[in-house]
Short mmCIF file of the N, C-alpha and C atoms (twelve columns), coordinates in Angstrom:
data_MODEL
# 
_entry.id   MODEL 
# 
loop_
_atom_site.group_PDB 
_atom_site.id 
_atom_site.type_symbol 
_atom_site.label_atom_id 
_atom_site.label_alt_id 
_atom_site.label_comp_id 
_atom_site.label_asym_id 
_atom_site.label_seq_id 
_atom_site.Cartn_x 
_atom_site.Cartn_y 
_atom_site.Cartn_z 
_atom_site.pdbx_PDB_model_num 
ATOM 1   N N  . UNK A 1  8.310  24.355  -3.927  1 
ATOM 2   C CA . UNK A 1  7.927  23.405  -4.872  1 
ATOM 3   C C  . UNK A 1  6.851  23.591  -5.822  1 
ATOM 4   N N  . UNK A 2  6.834  23.101  -6.528  1 
ATOM 5   C CA . UNK A 2  5.743  23.003  -7.709  1 
ATOM 6   C C  . UNK A 2  4.527  21.969  -7.604  1 
ATOM 7   N N  . UNK A 3  3.143  22.542  -7.711  1 
ATOM 8   C CA . UNK A 3  1.726  21.889  -7.484  1 
ATOM 9   C C  . UNK A 3  2.276  20.649  -8.892  1 
ATOM 10  N N  . UNK A 4  3.271  21.312  -10.001 1 
ATOM 11  C CA . UNK A 4  3.207  20.171  -10.866 1 
ATOM 12  C C  . UNK A 4  3.851  19.183  -10.590 1 
ATOM 13  N N  . UNK A 5  4.971  18.672  -9.412  1 
ATOM 14  C CA . UNK A 5  5.442  17.830  -9.057  1 
ATOM 15  C C  . UNK A 5  4.168  16.594  -8.374  1 
ATOM 16  N N  . UNK A 6  3.283  17.565  -7.162  1 
ATOM 17  C CA . UNK A 6  2.220  16.425  -6.753  1 
ATOM 18  C C  . UNK A 6  1.631  16.212  -7.858  1 
ATOM 19  N N  . UNK A 7  0.785  16.694  -8.958  1 
ATOM 20  C CA . UNK A 7  0.124  16.140  -10.347 1 
ATOM 21  C C  . UNK A 7  0.970  15.033  -11.117 1 
ATOM 22  N N  . UNK A 8  1.994  14.987  -11.012 1 
ATOM 23  C CA . UNK A 8  2.730  14.168  -11.998 1 
ATOM 24  C C  . UNK A 8  3.037  12.903  -10.859 1 
ATOM 25  N N  . UNK A 9  3.492  12.862  -9.611  1 
ATOM 26  C CA . UNK A 9  3.261  11.813  -8.711  1 
ATOM 27  C C  . UNK A 9  1.662  10.881  -8.726  1 
ATOM 28  N N  . UNK A 10 0.821  12.118  -8.413  1 
ATOM 29  C CA . UNK A 10 -0.600 11.735  -8.647  1 
ATOM 30  C C  . UNK A 10 -0.911 10.753  -9.860  1 
ATOM 31  N N  . UNK A 11 -0.820 11.173  -11.018 1 
ATOM 32  C CA . UNK A 11 -0.707 10.476  -12.381 1 
ATOM 33  C C  . UNK A 11 -0.143 9.070   -12.344 1 
ATOM 34  N N  . UNK A 12 1.343  9.286   -11.886 1 
ATOM 35  C CA . UNK A 12 1.934  8.110   -11.984 1 
ATOM 36  C C  . UNK A 12 1.333  6.825   -11.187 1 
ATOM 37  N N  . UNK A 13 0.587  7.475   -9.684  1 
ATOM 38  C CA . UNK A 13 0.001  6.617   -8.991  1 
ATOM 39  C C  . UNK A 13 -1.397 5.975   -9.516  1 
ATOM 40  N N  . UNK A 14 -2.072 6.868   -10.243 1 
ATOM 41  C CA . UNK A 14 -3.349 6.169   -10.590 1 
ATOM 42  C C  . UNK A 14 -3.354 5.222   -11.571 1 
ATOM 43  N N  . UNK A 15 -2.104 5.806   -12.931 1 
ATOM 44  C CA . UNK A 15 -1.488 4.677   -14.214 1 
ATOM 45  C C  . UNK A 15 -1.393 3.485   -13.456 1 
ATOM 46  N N  . UNK A 16 -0.556 3.652   -12.473 1 
ATOM 47  C CA . UNK A 16 -0.032 1.981   -11.591 1 
ATOM 48  C C  . UNK A 16 -1.396 1.032   -11.184 1 
ATOM 49  N N  . UNK A 17 -1.607 2.185   -10.371 1 
ATOM 50  C CA . UNK A 17 -3.069 1.304   -9.947  1 
ATOM 51  C C  . UNK A 17 -3.900 0.786   -10.799 1 
ATOM 52  N N  . UNK A 18 -4.561 1.009   -11.893 1 
ATOM 53  C CA . UNK A 18 -4.994 0.961   -12.788 1 
ATOM 54  C C  . UNK A 18 -4.163 -0.184  -13.917 1 
ATOM 55  N N  . UNK A 19 -3.323 0.184   -14.155 1 
ATOM 56  C CA . UNK A 19 -2.460 -1.081  -14.668 1 
ATOM 57  C C  . UNK A 19 -2.375 -2.334  -13.785 1 
ATOM 58  N N  . UNK A 20 -1.596 -1.866  -12.422 1 
ATOM 59  C CA . UNK A 20 -2.124 -3.158  -11.391 1 
ATOM 60  C C  . UNK A 20 -3.180 -4.163  -11.233 1 
ATOM 61  N N  . UNK A 21 -4.665 -3.785  -11.463 1 
ATOM 62  C CA . UNK A 21 -5.310 -4.387  -11.235 1 
ATOM 63  C C  . UNK A 21 -5.435 -4.865  -12.167 1 
ATOM 64  N N  . UNK A 22 -5.774 -4.043  -13.793 1 
ATOM 65  C CA . UNK A 22 -5.451 -5.058  -14.973 1 
ATOM 66  C C  . UNK A 22 -4.596 -6.239  -14.960 1 
ATOM 67  N N  . UNK A 23 -3.651 -5.950  -14.291 1 
ATOM 68  C CA . UNK A 23 -2.689 -7.226  -14.348 1 
ATOM 69  C C  . UNK A 23 -3.288 -8.267  -13.324 1 
ATOM 70  N N  . UNK A 24 -3.549 -8.141  -12.723 1 
ATOM 71  C CA . UNK A 24 -4.088 -8.843  -11.484 1 
ATOM 72  C C  . UNK A 24 -4.999 -10.233 -12.337 1 
ATOM 73  N N  . UNK A 25 -5.935 -9.043  -13.026 1 
ATOM 74  C CA . UNK A 25 -7.419 -9.431  -12.647 1 
ATOM 75  C C  . UNK A 25 -7.155 -10.517 -13.941 1 
ATOM 76  N N  . UNK A 26 -6.263 -10.516 -14.889 1 
ATOM 77  C CA . UNK A 26 -5.870 -11.346 -16.273 1 
ATOM 78  C C  . UNK A 26 -4.863 -12.613 -15.574 1 
ATOM 79  N N  . UNK A 27 -4.354 -12.297 -14.199 1 
ATOM 80  C CA . UNK A 27 -3.639 -13.375 -13.669 1 
ATOM 81  C C  . UNK A 27 -2.216 -13.564 -13.520 1 
ATOM 82  N N  . UNK A 28 -1.856 -12.109 -14.194 1 
ATOM 83  C CA . UNK A 28 -0.135 -11.738 -14.285 1 
ATOM 84  C C  . UNK A 28 0.355  -11.267 -12.970 1 
ATOM 85  N N  . UNK A 29 0.191  -11.491 -11.967 1 
ATOM 86  C CA . UNK A 29 0.423  -11.223 -10.698 1 
ATOM 87  C C  . UNK A 29 2.089  -10.689 -10.321 1 
ATOM 88  N N  . UNK A 30 2.960  -11.786 -11.192 1 
ATOM 89  C CA . UNK A 30 4.457  -11.317 -11.242 1 
ATOM 90  C C  . UNK A 30 4.483  -9.529  -11.911 1 
ATOM 91  N N  . UNK A 31 4.239  -9.731  -13.260 1 
ATOM 92  C CA . UNK A 31 3.885  -8.813  -13.973 1 
ATOM 93  C C  . UNK A 31 3.328  -7.039  -12.770 1 
ATOM 94  N N  . UNK A 32 2.148  -7.593  -12.620 1 
ATOM 95  C CA . UNK A 32 1.884  -6.341  -11.653 1 
ATOM 96  C C  . UNK A 32 2.769  -5.887  -10.489 1 
ATOM 97  N N  . UNK A 33 3.433  -7.161  -10.600 1 
ATOM 98  C CA . UNK A 33 4.739  -6.814  -8.730  1 
ATOM 99  C C  . UNK A 33 5.265  -5.852  -9.600  1 
ATOM 100 N N  . UNK A 34 6.143  -5.818  -11.000 1 
ATOM 101 C CA . UNK A 34 6.895  -5.558  -11.181 1 
ATOM 102 C C  . UNK A 34 6.522  -3.861  -11.701 1 
ATOM 103 N N  . UNK A 35 5.442  -3.623  -12.206 1 
ATOM 104 C CA . UNK A 35 4.826  -2.557  -12.737 1 
ATOM 105 C C  . UNK A 35 4.480  -1.631  -11.402 1 
ATOM 106 N N  . UNK A 36 4.015  -2.047  -10.542 1 
ATOM 107 C CA . UNK A 36 4.156  -1.387  -9.097  1 
ATOM 108 C C  . UNK A 36 5.660  -0.838  -9.017  1 
ATOM 109 N N  . UNK A 37 6.692  -1.943  -8.883  1 
ATOM 110 C CA . UNK A 37 7.919  -1.421  -8.267  1 
ATOM 111 C C  . UNK A 37 8.125  -0.493  -8.981  1 
ATOM 112 N N  . UNK A 38 8.067  -0.741  -10.546 1 
ATOM 113 C CA . UNK A 38 8.588  0.602   -11.274 1 
ATOM 114 C C  . UNK A 38 8.228  1.845   -11.490 1 
ATOM 115 N N  . UNK A 39 6.821  1.743   -10.931 1 
ATOM 116 C CA . UNK A 39 5.963  3.243   -10.737 1 
ATOM 117 C C  . UNK A 39 6.833  3.669   -9.417  1 
ATOM 118 N N  . UNK A 40 6.942  3.201   -8.473  1 
ATOM 119 C CA . UNK A 40 7.817  3.690   -7.609  1 
ATOM 120 C C  . UNK A 40 9.068  4.014   -7.581  1 
ATOM 121 N N  . UNK A 41 9.958  3.494   -7.704  1 
ATOM 122 C CA . UNK A 41 11.363 3.997   -8.811  1 
ATOM 123 C C  . UNK A 41 11.155 5.157   -9.342  1 
ATOM 124 N N  . UNK A 42 10.055 5.168   -10.510 1 
ATOM 125 C CA . UNK A 42 10.034 6.594   -11.068 1 
ATOM 126 C C  . UNK A 42 9.298  7.842   -10.604 1 
ATOM 127 N N  . UNK A 43 8.707  7.354   -8.928  1 
ATOM 128 C CA . UNK A 43 7.995  8.476   -8.364  1 
ATOM 129 C C  . UNK A 43 9.742  8.741   -7.216  1 
ATOM 130 N N  . UNK A 44 10.660 8.076   -7.106  1 
ATOM 131 C CA . UNK A 44 11.594 8.050   -6.280  1 
ATOM 132 C C  . UNK A 44 12.637 8.569   -6.732  1 
ATOM 133 N N  . UNK A 45 12.596 8.602   -7.907  1 
ATOM 134 C CA . UNK A 45 13.527 9.728   -8.980  1 
ATOM 135 C C  . UNK A 45 13.530 10.918  -9.235  1 
ATOM 136 N N  . UNK A 46 11.774 11.171  -9.439  1 
ATOM 137 C CA . UNK A 46 11.300 12.380  -9.419  1 
ATOM 138 C C  . UNK A 46 11.630 13.133  -7.861  1 
ATOM 139 N N  . UNK A 47 11.790 12.352  -7.141  1 
ATOM 140 C CA . UNK A 47 11.796 13.225  -5.597  1 
ATOM 141 C C  . UNK A 47 13.072 13.697  -5.373  1 
ATOM 142 N N  . UNK A 48 14.021 12.515  -5.680  1 
ATOM 143 C CA . UNK A 48 15.466 12.841  -5.468  1 
ATOM 144 C C  . UNK A 48 15.663 14.192  -6.086  1 
ATOM 145 N N  . UNK A 49 15.697 14.167  -7.231  1 
ATOM 146 C CA . UNK A 49 15.772 15.557  -7.728  1 
ATOM 147 C C  . UNK A 49 15.365 16.685  -7.117  1 
ATOM 148 N N  . UNK A 50 14.302 16.703  -6.446  1 
ATOM 149 C CA . UNK A 50 13.691 17.678  -5.312  1 
ATOM 150 C C  . UNK A 50 14.409 18.137  -4.515  1 
ATOM 151 N N  . UNK A 51 14.934 17.062  -3.795  1 
ATOM 152 C CA . UNK A 51 15.479 16.582  -2.146  1 
ATOM 153 C C  . UNK A 51 17.166 17.432  -2.350  1 
ATOM 154 N N  . UNK A 52 17.794 17.065  -3.637  1 
ATOM 155 C CA . UNK A 52 18.629 17.844  -4.152  1 
ATOM 156 C C  . UNK A 52 18.538 19.142  -3.920  1 
ATOM 157 N N  . UNK A 53 17.470 19.258  -4.631  1 
ATOM 158 C CA . UNK A 53 17.638 21.621  -5.196  1 
ATOM 159 C C  . UNK A 53 17.098 21.839  -3.412  1 
ATOM 160 N N  . UNK A 54 16.290 20.808  -2.549  1 
ATOM 161 C CA . UNK A 54 15.984 21.503  -1.264  1 
ATOM 162 C C  . UNK A 54 17.227 21.470  -0.491  1 
ATOM 163 N N  . UNK A 55 18.231 20.464  -0.700  1 
ATOM 164 C CA . UNK A 55 19.290 20.779  -0.017  1 
ATOM 165 C C  . UNK A 55 20.686 21.824  -0.187  1 
ATOM 166 N N  . UNK A 56 20.381 22.035  -1.288  1 
ATOM 167 C CA . UNK A 56 21.184 23.246  -1.826  1 
ATOM 168 C C  . UNK A 56 20.737 24.434  -1.280  1 
ATOM 169 N N  . UNK A 57 18.924 25.056  -1.363  1 
ATOM 170 C CA . UNK A 57 18.557 25.789  -0.593  1 
ATOM 171 C C  . UNK A 57 18.786 26.167  0.101   1 
ATOM 172 N N  . UNK A 58 19.005 25.154  1.600   1 
ATOM 173 C CA . UNK A 58 19.527 25.225  2.742   1 
ATOM 174 C C  . UNK A 58 21.018 25.333  2.647   1 
ATOM 175 N N  . UNK A 59 21.553 25.195  2.241   1 
ATOM 176 C CA . UNK A 59 23.592 25.332  2.146   1 
ATOM 177 C C  . UNK A 59 23.322 26.852  1.978   1 
ATOM 178 N N  . UNK A 60 22.772 27.411  1.063   1 
ATOM 179 C CA . UNK A 60 22.710 28.497  0.515   1 
ATOM 180 C C  . UNK A 60 22.198 29.624  1.495   1 
ATOM 181 N N  . UNK A 61 21.228 29.136  2.004   1 
ATOM 182 C CA . UNK A 61 20.136 29.824  2.891   1 
ATOM 183 C C  . UNK A 61 21.268 29.844  4.216   1 
ATOM 184 N N  . UNK A 62 21.930 28.838  4.755   1 
ATOM 185 C CA . UNK A 62 22.741 29.038  5.920   1 
ATOM 186 C C  . UNK A 62 24.009 29.340  5.914   1 
ATOM 187 N N  . UNK A 63 24.165 29.470  4.279   1 
ATOM 188 C CA . UNK A 63 26.173 29.429  3.967   1 
ATOM 189 C C  . UNK A 63 26.931 28.729  4.288   1 
ATOM 190 N N  . UNK A 64 26.624 27.356  4.199   1 
ATOM 191 C CA . UNK A 64 27.672 26.043  4.659   1 
ATOM 192 C C  . UNK A 64 28.570 25.901  3.748   1 
# 
């Protein structure tokens, strides 16, 4: 696992948090919620690739 993945997730979280606060303060709570959900989906998509690589590594490690 690269440290780059951690930085990408942290950067995504910071951007989503700032956008969320800006949208809430401007009275757009619905768009803020959608932005948060979009950020969550982006992070989960990044993690799915890493989990897939982990399972492949485990399969080759134990010759399954």
